[in-house]
Short mmCIF file of C-alpha atoms and ligand atoms in Angstrom, two decimals:
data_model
loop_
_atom_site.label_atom_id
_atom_site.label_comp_id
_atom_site.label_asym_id
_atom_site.label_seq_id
_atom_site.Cartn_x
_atom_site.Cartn_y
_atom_site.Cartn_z
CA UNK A 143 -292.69 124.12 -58.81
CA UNK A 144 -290.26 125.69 -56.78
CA UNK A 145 -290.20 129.08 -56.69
CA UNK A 146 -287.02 131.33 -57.86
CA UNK A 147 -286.63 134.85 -56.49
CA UNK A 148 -284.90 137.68 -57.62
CA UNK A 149 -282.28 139.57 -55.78
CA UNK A 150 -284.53 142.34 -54.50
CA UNK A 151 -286.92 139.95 -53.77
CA UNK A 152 -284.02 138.03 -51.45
CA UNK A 153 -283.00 141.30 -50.24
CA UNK A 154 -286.39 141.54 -48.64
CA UNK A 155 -286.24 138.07 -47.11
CA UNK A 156 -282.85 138.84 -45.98
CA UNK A 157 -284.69 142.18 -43.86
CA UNK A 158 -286.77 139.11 -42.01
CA UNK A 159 -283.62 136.82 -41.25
CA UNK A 160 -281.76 139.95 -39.91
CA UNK A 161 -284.83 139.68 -37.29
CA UNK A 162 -284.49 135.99 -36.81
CA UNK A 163 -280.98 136.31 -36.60
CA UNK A 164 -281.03 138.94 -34.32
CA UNK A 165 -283.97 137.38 -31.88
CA UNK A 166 -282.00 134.07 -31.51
CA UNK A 167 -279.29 136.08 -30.57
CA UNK A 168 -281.33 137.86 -27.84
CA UNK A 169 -282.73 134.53 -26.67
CA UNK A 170 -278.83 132.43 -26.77
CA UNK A 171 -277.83 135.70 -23.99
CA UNK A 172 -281.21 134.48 -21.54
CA UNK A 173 -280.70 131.01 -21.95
CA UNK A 174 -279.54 130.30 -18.25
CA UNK A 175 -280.35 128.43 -15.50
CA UNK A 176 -283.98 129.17 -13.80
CA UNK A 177 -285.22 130.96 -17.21
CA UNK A 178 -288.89 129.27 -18.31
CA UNK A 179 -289.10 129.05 -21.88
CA UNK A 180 -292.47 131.25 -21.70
CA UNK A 181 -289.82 134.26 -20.53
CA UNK A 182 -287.90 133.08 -23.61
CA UNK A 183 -290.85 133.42 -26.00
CA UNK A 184 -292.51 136.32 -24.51
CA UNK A 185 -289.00 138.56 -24.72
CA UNK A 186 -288.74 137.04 -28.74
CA UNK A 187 -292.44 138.65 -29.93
CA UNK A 188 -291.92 141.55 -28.03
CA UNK A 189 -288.38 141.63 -29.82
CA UNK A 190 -289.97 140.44 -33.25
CA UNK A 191 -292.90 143.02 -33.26
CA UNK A 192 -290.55 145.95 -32.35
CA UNK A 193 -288.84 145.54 -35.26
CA UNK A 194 -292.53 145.31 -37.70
CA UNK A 195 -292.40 142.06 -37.92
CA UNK A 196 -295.35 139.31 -37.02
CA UNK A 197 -293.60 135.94 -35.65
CA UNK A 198 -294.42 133.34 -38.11
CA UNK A 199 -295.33 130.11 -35.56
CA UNK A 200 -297.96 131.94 -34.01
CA UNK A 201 -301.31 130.84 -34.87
CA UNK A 202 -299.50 128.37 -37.66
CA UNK A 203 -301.68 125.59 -37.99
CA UNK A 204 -303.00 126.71 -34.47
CA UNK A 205 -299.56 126.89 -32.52
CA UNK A 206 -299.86 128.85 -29.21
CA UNK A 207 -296.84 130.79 -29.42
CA UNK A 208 -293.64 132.78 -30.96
CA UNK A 209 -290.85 130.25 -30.90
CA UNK A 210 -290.49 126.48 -30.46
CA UNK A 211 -289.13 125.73 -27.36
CA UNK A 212 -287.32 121.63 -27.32
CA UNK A 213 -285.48 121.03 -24.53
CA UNK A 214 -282.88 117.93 -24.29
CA UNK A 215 -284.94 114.98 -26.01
CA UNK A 216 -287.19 117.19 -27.44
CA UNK A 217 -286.34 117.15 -31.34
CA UNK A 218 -288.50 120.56 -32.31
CA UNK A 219 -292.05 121.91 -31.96
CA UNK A 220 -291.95 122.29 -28.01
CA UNK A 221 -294.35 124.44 -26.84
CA UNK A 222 -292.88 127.17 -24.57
CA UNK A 223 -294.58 127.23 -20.84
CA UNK A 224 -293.41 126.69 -17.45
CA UNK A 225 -290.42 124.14 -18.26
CA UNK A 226 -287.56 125.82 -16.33
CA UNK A 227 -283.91 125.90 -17.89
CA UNK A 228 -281.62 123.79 -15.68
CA UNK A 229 -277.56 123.86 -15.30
CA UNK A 230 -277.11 121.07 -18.19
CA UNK A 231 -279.87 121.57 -20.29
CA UNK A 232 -279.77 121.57 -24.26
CA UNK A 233 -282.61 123.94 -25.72
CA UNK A 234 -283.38 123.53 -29.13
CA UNK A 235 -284.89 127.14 -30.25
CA UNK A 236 -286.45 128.03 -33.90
CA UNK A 237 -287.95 131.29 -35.04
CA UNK A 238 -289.67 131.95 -37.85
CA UNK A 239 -290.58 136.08 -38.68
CA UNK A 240 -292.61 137.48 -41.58
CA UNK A 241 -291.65 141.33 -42.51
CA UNK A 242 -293.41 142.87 -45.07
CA UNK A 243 -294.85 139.53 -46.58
CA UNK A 244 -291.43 137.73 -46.66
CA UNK A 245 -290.23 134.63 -44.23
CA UNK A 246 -287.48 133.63 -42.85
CA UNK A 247 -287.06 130.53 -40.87
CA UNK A 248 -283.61 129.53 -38.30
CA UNK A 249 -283.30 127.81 -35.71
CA UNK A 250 -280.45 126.79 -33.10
CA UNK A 251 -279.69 124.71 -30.31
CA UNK A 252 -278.20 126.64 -27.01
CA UNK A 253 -275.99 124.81 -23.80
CA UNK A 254 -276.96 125.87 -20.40
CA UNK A 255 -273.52 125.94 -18.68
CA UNK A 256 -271.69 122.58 -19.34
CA UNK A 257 -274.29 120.05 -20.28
CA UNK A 258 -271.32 117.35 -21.13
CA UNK A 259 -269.15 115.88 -23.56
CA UNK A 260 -271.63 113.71 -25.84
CA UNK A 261 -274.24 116.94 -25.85
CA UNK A 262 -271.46 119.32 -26.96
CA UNK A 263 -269.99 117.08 -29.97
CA UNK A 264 -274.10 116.79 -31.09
CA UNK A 265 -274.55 120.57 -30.94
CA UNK A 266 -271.20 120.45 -32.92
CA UNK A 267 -272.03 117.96 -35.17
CA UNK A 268 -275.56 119.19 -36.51
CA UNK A 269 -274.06 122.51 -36.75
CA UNK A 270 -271.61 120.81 -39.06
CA UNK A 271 -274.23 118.88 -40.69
CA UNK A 272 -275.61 122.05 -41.79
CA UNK A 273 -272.57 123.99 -42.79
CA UNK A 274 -271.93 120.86 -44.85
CA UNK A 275 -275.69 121.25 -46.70
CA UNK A 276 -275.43 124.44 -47.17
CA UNK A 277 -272.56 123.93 -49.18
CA UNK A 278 -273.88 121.70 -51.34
CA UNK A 279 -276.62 124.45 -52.38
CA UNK A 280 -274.75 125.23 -55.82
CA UNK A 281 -276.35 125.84 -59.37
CA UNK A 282 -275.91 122.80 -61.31
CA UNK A 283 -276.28 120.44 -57.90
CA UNK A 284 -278.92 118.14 -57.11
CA UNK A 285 -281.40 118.86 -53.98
CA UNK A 286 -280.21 115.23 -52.87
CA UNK A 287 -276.86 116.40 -52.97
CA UNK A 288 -277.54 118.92 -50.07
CA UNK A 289 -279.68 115.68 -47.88
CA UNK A 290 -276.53 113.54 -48.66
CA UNK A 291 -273.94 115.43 -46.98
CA UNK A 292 -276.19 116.13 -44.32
CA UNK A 293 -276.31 112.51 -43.36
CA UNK A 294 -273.06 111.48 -44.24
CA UNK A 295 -271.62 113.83 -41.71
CA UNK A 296 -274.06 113.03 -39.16
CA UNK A 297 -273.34 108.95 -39.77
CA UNK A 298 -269.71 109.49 -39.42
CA UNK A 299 -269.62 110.95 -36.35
CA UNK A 300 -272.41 108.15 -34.73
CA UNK A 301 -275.65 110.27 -34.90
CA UNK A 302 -278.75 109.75 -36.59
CA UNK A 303 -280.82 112.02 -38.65
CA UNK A 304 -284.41 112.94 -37.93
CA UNK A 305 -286.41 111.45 -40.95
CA UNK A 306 -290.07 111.97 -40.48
CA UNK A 307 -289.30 115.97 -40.49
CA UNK A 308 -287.95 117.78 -43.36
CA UNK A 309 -286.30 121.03 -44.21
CA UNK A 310 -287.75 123.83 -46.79
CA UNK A 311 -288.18 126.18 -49.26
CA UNK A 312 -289.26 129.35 -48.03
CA UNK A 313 -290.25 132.83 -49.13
CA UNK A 314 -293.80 133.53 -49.27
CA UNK A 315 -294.68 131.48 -46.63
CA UNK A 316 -292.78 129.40 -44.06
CA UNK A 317 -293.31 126.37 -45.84
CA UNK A 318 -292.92 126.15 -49.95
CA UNK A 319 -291.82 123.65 -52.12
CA UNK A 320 -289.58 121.71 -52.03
CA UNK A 321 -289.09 119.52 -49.05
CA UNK A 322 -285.59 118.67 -48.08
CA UNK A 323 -285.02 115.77 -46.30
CA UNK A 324 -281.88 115.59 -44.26
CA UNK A 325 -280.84 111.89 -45.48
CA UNK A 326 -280.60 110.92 -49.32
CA UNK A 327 -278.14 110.12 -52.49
CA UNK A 328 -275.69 112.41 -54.60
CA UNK A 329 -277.69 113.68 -57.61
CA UNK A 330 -281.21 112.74 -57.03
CA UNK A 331 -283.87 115.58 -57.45
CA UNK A 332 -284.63 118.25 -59.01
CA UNK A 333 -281.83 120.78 -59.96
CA UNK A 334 -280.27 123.76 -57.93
CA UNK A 335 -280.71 127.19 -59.36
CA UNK A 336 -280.17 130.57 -58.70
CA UNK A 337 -282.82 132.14 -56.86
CA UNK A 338 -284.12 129.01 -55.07
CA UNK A 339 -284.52 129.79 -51.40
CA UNK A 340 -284.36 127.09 -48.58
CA UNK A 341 -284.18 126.37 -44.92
CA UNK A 342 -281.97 123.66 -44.33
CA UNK A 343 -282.89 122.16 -41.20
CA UNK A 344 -280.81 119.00 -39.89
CA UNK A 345 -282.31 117.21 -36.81
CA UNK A 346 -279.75 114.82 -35.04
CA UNK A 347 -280.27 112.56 -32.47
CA UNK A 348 -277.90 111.23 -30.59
CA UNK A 349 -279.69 107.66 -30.06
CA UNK A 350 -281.82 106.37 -32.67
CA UNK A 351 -283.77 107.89 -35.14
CA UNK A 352 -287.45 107.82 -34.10
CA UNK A 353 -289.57 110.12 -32.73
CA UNK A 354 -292.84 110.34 -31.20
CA UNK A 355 -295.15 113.13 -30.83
CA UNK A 356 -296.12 114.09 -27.32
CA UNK A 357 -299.54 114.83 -25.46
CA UNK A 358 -299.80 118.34 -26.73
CA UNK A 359 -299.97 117.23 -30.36
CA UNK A 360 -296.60 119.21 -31.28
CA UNK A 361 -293.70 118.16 -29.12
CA UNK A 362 -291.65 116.02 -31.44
CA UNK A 363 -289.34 113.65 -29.04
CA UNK A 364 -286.70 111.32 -29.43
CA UNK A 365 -288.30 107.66 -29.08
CA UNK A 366 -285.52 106.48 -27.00
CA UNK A 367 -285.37 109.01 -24.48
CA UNK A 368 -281.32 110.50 -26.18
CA UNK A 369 -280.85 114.07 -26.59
CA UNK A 370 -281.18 115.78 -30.03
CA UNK A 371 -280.13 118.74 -31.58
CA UNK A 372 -281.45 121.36 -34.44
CA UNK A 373 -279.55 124.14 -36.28
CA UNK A 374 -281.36 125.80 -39.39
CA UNK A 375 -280.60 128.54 -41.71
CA UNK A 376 -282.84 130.49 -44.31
CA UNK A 377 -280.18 130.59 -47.31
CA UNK A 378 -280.81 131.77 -51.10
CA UNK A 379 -278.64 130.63 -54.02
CA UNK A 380 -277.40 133.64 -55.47
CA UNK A 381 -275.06 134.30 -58.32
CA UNK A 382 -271.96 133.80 -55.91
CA UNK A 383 -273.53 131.02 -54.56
CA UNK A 384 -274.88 130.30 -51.32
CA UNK A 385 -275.84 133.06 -49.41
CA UNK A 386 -277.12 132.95 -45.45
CA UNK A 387 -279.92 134.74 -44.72
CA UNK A 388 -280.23 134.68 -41.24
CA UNK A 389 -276.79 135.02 -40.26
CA UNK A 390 -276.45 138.39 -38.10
CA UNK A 391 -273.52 140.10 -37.79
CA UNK A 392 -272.09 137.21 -36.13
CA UNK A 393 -270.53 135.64 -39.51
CA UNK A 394 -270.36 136.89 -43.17
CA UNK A 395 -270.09 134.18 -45.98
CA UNK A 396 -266.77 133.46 -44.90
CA UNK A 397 -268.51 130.92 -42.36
CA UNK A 398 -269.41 128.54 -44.97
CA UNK A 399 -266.11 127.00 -44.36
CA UNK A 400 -266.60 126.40 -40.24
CA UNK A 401 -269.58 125.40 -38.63
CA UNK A 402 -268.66 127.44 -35.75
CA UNK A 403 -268.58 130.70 -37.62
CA UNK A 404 -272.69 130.51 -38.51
CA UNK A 405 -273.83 131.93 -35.77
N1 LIG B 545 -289.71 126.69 -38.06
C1 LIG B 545 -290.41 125.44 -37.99
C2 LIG B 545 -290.29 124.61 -39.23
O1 LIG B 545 -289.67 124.96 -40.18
C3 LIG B 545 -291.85 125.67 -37.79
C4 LIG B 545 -292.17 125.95 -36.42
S1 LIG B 545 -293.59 126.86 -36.28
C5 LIG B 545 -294.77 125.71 -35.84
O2 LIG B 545 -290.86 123.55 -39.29
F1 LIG B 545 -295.83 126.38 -35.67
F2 LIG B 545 -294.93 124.82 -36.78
F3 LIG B 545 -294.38 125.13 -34.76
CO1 LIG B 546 -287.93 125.49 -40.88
#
């Protein structure tokens, strides 16, 4: 069953994603060169509990800390500790804040000065890949019409999608029905309707698809060493269609249209 809220009930997951929003913002400023992503994490629960809210990750399924932390190959669920941000660097970051009983989930990938041509088009891509689901996310769609465009526009630029980790629905808790896979076919699953909530979440790589999962039992690498990239956004189908939740200020709905006008 997947869940449909009402529009008070997004307004109040909409107060969370302000927080994500606003604690991804506060991270993208640190992200610089000699930063450890423990600073990073410590400054986003200090940032998340200010505000009333608990940070979602922590304690999940016994996860040590705030945020996920991913470095370069590291596709999500990096632990944050002593890894020190380097001139170059890609950092994957994801947040996930409970206010009041409501979650929202987003998650972004950040450059550390120039880190190169083929990392800035996959940062550009999988932010495209998203702006391209989210899209999709129209009563009367399919879910697979959403995981299709996600793929396509990751497979025409030479990427691959992530396929052993999934994107969302989300309200109650991080995780609710349904999953939403980031590859699949125009018009397959079940129907999109107003007051479905989801966290689209493509993961790109920019080698080959697989991953392995590291020492620590959460690290989620690429298998062939490439770099990868993850943008997400909380987002709740509302009568004038898809609406962001965890935008910030940054972009109103007009950023549907450009990938760089999310965040
Ligand atoms: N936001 C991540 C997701 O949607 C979850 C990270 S929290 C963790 O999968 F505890 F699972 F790492
Ligand atoms: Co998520």
């Amino acid at each position: 069953m997947i869940a449909r809220r009402s529009p008070a009930q997004i307004e109040k997951i909409a107060r969370a994603g302000e927080i994500v929003a606003g604690c991804l913002e506060m991270m993208r400023s640190r992200c610089r060169a000699g930063v450890t992503t423990a600073a990073l994490d410590a400054a986003a629960e200090e940032y998340i509990r200010r505000r009333g809210g608990v940070p979602t990750c922590k304690g999940y399924r016994g996860f040590p800390a705030s945020i996920c932390a991913s470095p370069n190959e590291v596709v999500v669920h990096g632990i944050p500790g002593e890894y020190t941000l380097a001139e170059g660097d890609i950092l994957s970051l994801d947040v996930g804040v409970t206010l009041a009983g409501w979650v929202a989930d987003a998650a972004l990938t950040v450059a550390v000065g120039d880190p190169g041509r083929q990392a800035s088009r996959l940062m550009e891509v999988t932010a495209g890949a998203l702006a391209e689901g989210i899209k999709r996310f129209r009563a009367g769609n399919h879910l697979g019409d959403i995981s299709a465009a996600v793929q396509r526009h990751v497979e025409k630029n030479g990427f691959s999608v992530v396929r052993t980790l999934v994107g969302h629905g989300i309200g109650r808790q991080m995780h609710e029905e349904p999953q939403i896979p980031n590859y699949g076919s125009p018009g397959e699953g079940p129907r999109l309707e107003e007051g479905m909530v989801f966290a689209i979440e493509p993961m790109v790589n920019a080698g080959g698809e697989k991953v392995t999962v590291g020492k620590d039992k959460w690290a989620v690498s690429t298998a062939d060493g490439s770099l990868s990239a993850h943008f997400e956004h909380t987002v709740a189908l509302t009568a004038d269609g898809p609406r962001i939740l965890t935008a910030g200020d940054a972009a109103g709905q007009e950023g549907l249209d450009s990938a760089s006008m999310l965040w």
